[in-house]
mmCIF file of C-alpha atoms in Angstrom:
data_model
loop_
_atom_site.group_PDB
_atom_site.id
_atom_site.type_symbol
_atom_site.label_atom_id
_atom_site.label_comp_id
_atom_site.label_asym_id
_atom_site.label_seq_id
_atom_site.Cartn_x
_atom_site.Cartn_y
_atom_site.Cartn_z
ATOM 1 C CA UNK A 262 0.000 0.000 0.000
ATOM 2 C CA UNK A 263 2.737 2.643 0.838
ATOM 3 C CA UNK A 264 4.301 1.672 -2.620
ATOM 4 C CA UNK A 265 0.538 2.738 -4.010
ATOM 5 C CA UNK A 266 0.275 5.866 -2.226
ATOM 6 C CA UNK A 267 3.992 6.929 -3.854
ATOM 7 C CA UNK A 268 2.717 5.945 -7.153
ATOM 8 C CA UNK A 269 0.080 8.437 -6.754
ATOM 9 C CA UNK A 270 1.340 11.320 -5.470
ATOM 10 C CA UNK A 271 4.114 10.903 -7.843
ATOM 11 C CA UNK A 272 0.766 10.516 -10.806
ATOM 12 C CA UNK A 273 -0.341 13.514 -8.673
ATOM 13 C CA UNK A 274 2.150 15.725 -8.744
ATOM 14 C CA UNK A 275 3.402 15.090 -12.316
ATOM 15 C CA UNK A 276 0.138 15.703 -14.159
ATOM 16 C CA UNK A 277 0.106 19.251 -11.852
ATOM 17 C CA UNK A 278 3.089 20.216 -13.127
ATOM 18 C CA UNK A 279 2.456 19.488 -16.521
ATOM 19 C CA UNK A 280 -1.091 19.946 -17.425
ATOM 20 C CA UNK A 281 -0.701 23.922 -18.476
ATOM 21 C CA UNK A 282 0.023 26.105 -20.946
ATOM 22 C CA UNK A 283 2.922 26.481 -22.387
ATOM 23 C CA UNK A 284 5.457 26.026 -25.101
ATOM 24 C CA UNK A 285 5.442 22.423 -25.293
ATOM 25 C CA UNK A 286 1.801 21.918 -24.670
ATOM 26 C CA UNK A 287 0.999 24.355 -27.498
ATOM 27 C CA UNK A 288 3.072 22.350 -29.936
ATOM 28 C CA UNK A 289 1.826 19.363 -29.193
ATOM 29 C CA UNK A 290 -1.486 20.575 -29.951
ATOM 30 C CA UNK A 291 -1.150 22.252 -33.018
ATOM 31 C CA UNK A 292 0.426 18.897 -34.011
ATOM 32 C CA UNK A 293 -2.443 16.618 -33.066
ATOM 33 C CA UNK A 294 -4.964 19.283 -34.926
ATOM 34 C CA UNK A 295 -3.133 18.878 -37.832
ATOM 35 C CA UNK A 296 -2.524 14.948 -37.134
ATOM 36 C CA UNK A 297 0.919 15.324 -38.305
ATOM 37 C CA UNK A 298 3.948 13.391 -36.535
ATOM 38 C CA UNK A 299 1.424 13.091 -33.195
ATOM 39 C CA UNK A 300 3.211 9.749 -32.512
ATOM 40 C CA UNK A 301 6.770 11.553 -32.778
ATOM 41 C CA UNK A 302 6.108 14.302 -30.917
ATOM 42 C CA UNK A 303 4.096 12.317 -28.166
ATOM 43 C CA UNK A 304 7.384 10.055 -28.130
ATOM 44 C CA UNK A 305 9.779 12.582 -27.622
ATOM 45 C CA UNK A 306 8.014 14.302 -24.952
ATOM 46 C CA UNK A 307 7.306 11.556 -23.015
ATOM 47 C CA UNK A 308 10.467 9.690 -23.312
ATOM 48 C CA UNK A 309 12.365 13.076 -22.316
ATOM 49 C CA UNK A 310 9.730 13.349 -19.625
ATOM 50 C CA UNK A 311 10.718 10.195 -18.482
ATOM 51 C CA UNK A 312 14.679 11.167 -18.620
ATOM 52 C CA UNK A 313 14.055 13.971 -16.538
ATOM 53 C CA UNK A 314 11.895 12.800 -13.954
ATOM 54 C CA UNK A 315 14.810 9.375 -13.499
ATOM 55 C CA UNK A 316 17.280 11.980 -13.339
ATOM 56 C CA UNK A 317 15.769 14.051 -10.885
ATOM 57 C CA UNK A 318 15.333 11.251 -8.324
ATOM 58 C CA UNK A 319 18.309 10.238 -8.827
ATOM 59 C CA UNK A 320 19.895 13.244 -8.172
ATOM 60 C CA UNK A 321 20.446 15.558 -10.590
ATOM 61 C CA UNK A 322 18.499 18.393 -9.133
ATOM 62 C CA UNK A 323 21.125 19.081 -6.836
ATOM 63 C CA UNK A 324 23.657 19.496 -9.596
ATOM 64 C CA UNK A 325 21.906 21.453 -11.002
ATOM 65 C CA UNK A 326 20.862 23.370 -8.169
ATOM 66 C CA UNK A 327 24.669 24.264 -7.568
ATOM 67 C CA UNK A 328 25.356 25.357 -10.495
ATOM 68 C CA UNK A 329 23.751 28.260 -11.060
ATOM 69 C CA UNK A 330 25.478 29.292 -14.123
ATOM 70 C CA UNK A 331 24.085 26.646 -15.929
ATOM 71 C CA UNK A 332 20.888 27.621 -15.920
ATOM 72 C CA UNK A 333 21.225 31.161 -16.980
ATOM 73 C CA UNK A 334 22.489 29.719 -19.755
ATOM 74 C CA UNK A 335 19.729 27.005 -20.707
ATOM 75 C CA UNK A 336 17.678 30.544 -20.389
ATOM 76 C CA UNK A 337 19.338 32.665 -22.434
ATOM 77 C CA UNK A 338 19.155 30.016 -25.317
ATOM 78 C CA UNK A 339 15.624 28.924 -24.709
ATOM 79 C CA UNK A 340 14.650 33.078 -24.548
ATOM 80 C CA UNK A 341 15.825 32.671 -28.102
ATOM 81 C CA UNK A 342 14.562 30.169 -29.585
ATOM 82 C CA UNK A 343 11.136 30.597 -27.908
ATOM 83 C CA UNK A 344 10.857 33.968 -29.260
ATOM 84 C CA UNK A 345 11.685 32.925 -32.935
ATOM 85 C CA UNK A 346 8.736 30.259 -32.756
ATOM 86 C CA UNK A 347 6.973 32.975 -31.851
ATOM 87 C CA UNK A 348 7.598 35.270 -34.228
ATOM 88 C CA UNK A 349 6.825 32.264 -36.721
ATOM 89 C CA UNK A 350 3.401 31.613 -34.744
ATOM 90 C CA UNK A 351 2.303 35.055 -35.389
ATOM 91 C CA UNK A 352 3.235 35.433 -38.825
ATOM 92 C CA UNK A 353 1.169 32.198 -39.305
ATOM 93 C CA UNK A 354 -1.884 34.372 -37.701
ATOM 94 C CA UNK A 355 -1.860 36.981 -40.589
ATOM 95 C CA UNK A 356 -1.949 34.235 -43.002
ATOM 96 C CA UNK A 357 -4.054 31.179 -41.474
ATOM 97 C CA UNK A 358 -5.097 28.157 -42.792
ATOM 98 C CA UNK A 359 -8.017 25.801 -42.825
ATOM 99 C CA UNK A 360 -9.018 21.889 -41.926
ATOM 100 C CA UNK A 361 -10.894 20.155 -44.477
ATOM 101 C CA UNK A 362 -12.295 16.551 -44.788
ATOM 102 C CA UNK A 363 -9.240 15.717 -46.647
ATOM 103 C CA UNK A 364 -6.389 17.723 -43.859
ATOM 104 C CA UNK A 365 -5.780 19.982 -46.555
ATOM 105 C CA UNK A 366 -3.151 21.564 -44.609
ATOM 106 C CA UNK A 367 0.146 22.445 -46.013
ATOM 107 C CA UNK A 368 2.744 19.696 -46.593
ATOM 108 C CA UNK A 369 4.068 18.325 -42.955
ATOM 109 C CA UNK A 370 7.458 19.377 -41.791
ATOM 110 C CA UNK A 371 10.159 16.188 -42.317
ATOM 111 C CA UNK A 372 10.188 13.734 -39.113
ATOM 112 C CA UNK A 373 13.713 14.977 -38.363
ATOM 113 C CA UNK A 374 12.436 19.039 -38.336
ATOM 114 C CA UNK A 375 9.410 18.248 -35.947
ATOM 115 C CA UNK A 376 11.198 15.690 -33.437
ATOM 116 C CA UNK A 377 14.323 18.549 -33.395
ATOM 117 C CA UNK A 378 11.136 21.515 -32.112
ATOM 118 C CA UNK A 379 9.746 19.301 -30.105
ATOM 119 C CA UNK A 380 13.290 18.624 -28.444
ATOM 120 C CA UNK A 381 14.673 22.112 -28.254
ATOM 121 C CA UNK A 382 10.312 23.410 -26.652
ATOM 122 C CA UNK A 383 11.397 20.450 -23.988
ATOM 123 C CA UNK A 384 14.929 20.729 -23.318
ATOM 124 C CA UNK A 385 15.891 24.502 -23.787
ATOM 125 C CA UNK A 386 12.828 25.205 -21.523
ATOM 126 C CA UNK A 387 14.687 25.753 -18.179
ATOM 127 C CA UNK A 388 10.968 25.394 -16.383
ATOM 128 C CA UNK A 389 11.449 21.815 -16.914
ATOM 129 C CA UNK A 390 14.570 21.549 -15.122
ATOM 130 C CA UNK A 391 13.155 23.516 -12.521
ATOM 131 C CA UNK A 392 10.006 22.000 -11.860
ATOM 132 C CA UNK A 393 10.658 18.037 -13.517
ATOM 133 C CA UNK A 394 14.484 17.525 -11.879
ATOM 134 C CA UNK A 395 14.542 20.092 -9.093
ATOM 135 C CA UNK A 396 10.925 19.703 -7.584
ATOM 136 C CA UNK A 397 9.967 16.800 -8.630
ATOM 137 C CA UNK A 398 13.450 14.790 -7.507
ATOM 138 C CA UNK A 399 13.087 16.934 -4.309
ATOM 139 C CA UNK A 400 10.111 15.687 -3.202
ATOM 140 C CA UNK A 401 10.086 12.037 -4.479
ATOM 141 C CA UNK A 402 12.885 12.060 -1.694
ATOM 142 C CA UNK A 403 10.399 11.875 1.218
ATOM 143 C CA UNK A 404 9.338 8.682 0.047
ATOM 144 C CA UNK A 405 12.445 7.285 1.440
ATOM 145 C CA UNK A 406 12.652 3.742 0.022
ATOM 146 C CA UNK A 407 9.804 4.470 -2.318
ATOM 147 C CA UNK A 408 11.067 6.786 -4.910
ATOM 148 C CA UNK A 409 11.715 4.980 -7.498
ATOM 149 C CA UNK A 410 7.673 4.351 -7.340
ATOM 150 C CA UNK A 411 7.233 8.240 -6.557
ATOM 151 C CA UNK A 412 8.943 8.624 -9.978
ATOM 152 C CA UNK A 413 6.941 5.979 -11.953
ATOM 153 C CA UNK A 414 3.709 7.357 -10.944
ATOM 154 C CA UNK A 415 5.166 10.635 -12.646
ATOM 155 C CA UNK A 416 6.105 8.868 -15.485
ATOM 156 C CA UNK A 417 2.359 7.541 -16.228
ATOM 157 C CA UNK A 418 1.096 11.045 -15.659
ATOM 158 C CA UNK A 419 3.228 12.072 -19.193
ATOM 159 C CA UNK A 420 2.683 9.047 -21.146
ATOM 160 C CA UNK A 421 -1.339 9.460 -20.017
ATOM 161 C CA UNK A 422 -0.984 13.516 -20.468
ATOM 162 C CA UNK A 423 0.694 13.541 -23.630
ATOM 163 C CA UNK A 424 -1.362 10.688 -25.236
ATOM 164 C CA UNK A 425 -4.656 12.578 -24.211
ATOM 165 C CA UNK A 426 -3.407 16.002 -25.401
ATOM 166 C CA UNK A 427 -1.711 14.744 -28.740
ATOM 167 C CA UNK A 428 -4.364 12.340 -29.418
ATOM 168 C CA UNK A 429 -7.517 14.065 -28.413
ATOM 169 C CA UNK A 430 -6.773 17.430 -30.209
ATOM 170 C CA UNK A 431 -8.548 15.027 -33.594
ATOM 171 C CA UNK A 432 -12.100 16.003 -30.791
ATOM 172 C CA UNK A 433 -11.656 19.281 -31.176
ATOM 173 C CA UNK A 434 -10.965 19.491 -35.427
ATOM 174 C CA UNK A 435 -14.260 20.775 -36.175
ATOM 175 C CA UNK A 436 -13.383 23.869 -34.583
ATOM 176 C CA UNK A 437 -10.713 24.464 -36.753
ATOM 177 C CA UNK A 438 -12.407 23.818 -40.219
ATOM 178 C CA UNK A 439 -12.485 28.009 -40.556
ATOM 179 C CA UNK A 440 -9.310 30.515 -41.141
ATOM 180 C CA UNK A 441 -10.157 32.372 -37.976
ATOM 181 C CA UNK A 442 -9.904 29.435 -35.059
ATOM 182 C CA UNK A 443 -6.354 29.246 -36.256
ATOM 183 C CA UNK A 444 -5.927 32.553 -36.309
ATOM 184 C CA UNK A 445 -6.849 32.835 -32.490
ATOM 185 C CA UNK A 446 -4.966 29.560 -31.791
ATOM 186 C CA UNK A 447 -1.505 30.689 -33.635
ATOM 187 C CA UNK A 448 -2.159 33.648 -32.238
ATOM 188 C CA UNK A 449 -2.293 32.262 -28.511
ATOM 189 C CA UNK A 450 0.509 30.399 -28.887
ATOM 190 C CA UNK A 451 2.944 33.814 -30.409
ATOM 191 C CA UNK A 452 1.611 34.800 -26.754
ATOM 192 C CA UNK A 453 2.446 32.445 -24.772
ATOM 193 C CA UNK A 454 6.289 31.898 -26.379
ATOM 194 C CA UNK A 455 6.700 35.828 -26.570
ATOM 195 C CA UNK A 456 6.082 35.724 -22.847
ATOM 196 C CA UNK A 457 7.730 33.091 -22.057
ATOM 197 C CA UNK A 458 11.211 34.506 -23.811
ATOM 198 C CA UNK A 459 10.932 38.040 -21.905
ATOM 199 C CA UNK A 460 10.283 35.894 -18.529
ATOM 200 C CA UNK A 461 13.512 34.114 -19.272
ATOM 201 C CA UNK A 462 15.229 36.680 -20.241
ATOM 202 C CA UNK A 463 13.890 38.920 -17.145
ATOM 203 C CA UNK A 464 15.064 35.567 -14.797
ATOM 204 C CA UNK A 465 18.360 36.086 -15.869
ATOM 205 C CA UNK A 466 18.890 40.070 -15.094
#
């Protein structure tokens, strides 16, 4: 039963730390409206998910808690690269397209292109560090003898998160059958990865 109860709050506290918006949420979205490489972008996410959580229990958030250098760094870089998939995002709002019965959406970035986004949104997001490694290792540590279940229950929560959110985006396709729901939606996400950027960049004055 105490194993259970680890497993839980780990499912627990995963899923909270995960289930908002942001950069990587927004792109997996976009990708599962468009059904277009939902299985590689689900994979990377989850299997870096996965990295991070193993390497926060094991220890790494204390590394990189030290070494505070490090991350001003990771923050910098991800400032920049968020705000250039921004700037892409909202130039994608002046001109957007439209779902019809046969996805007649423009032709799909390569596999290589949108498994290399979906690994620079995940990995040059310092957040993740933060919250994944740092908070998440920190507290699977008061589950002494039960982390490594503390960290499997965290592990479900973004294999069942990213599924859902990759997966179910097909649910909400009628929405996007007109020019203007991706207008809002491309538009949302320049937002969020504008803001984003100047918060990093802010973090690191």
């Amino acid at each position: 039963m105490p194993h259970l109860l680890a497993a839980l709050s780990g499912l627990g506290l995963g899923l909270s730390l995960i289930v908002a918006i942001g950069s990587q949420n927004a792109f997996v979205l976009r990708q599962g409206l468009r059904r277009q490489r939902v299985g590689a972008v689900v994979l990377v996410c989850v299997v870096s998910d996965v990295v991070l959580i193993a390497a926060g229990v094991a220890g790494a958030g204390a590394v990189v808690q030290s070494r505070p250098g490090l991350l001003d760094a990771v923050r910098l870089a991800g400032a920049v690269f968020l705000a250039g998939y921004g700037v892409l995002a909202a130039r994608r709002a002046m001109r957007p397209q439209t779902l019809d019965a046969r996805d007649g959406l423009a032709a799909p970035a390569s596999v290589a292109a949108t498994v290399g986004t979906a690994l620079a949104l995940t990995w040059l997001n310092p957040h993740v560090y933060l919250d994944t490694v740092v908070l998440l290792g920190s507290i699977a540590q008061s589950h002494p003898g039960r982390q490594w279940w503390f960290a499997a229950g965290a592990a479900v929560g973004s294999v069942v998160w990213f599924t859902a959110l990759g997966y179910g985006a097909a649910l909400l396709r009628p929405l996007f059958a007109t020019p203007r729901a991706w207008r809002v939606l491309d538009s949302a996400i320049a937002v969020v990865m504008l803001a984003l950027a100047v918060s990093l960049v802010l973090s690191t004055v």
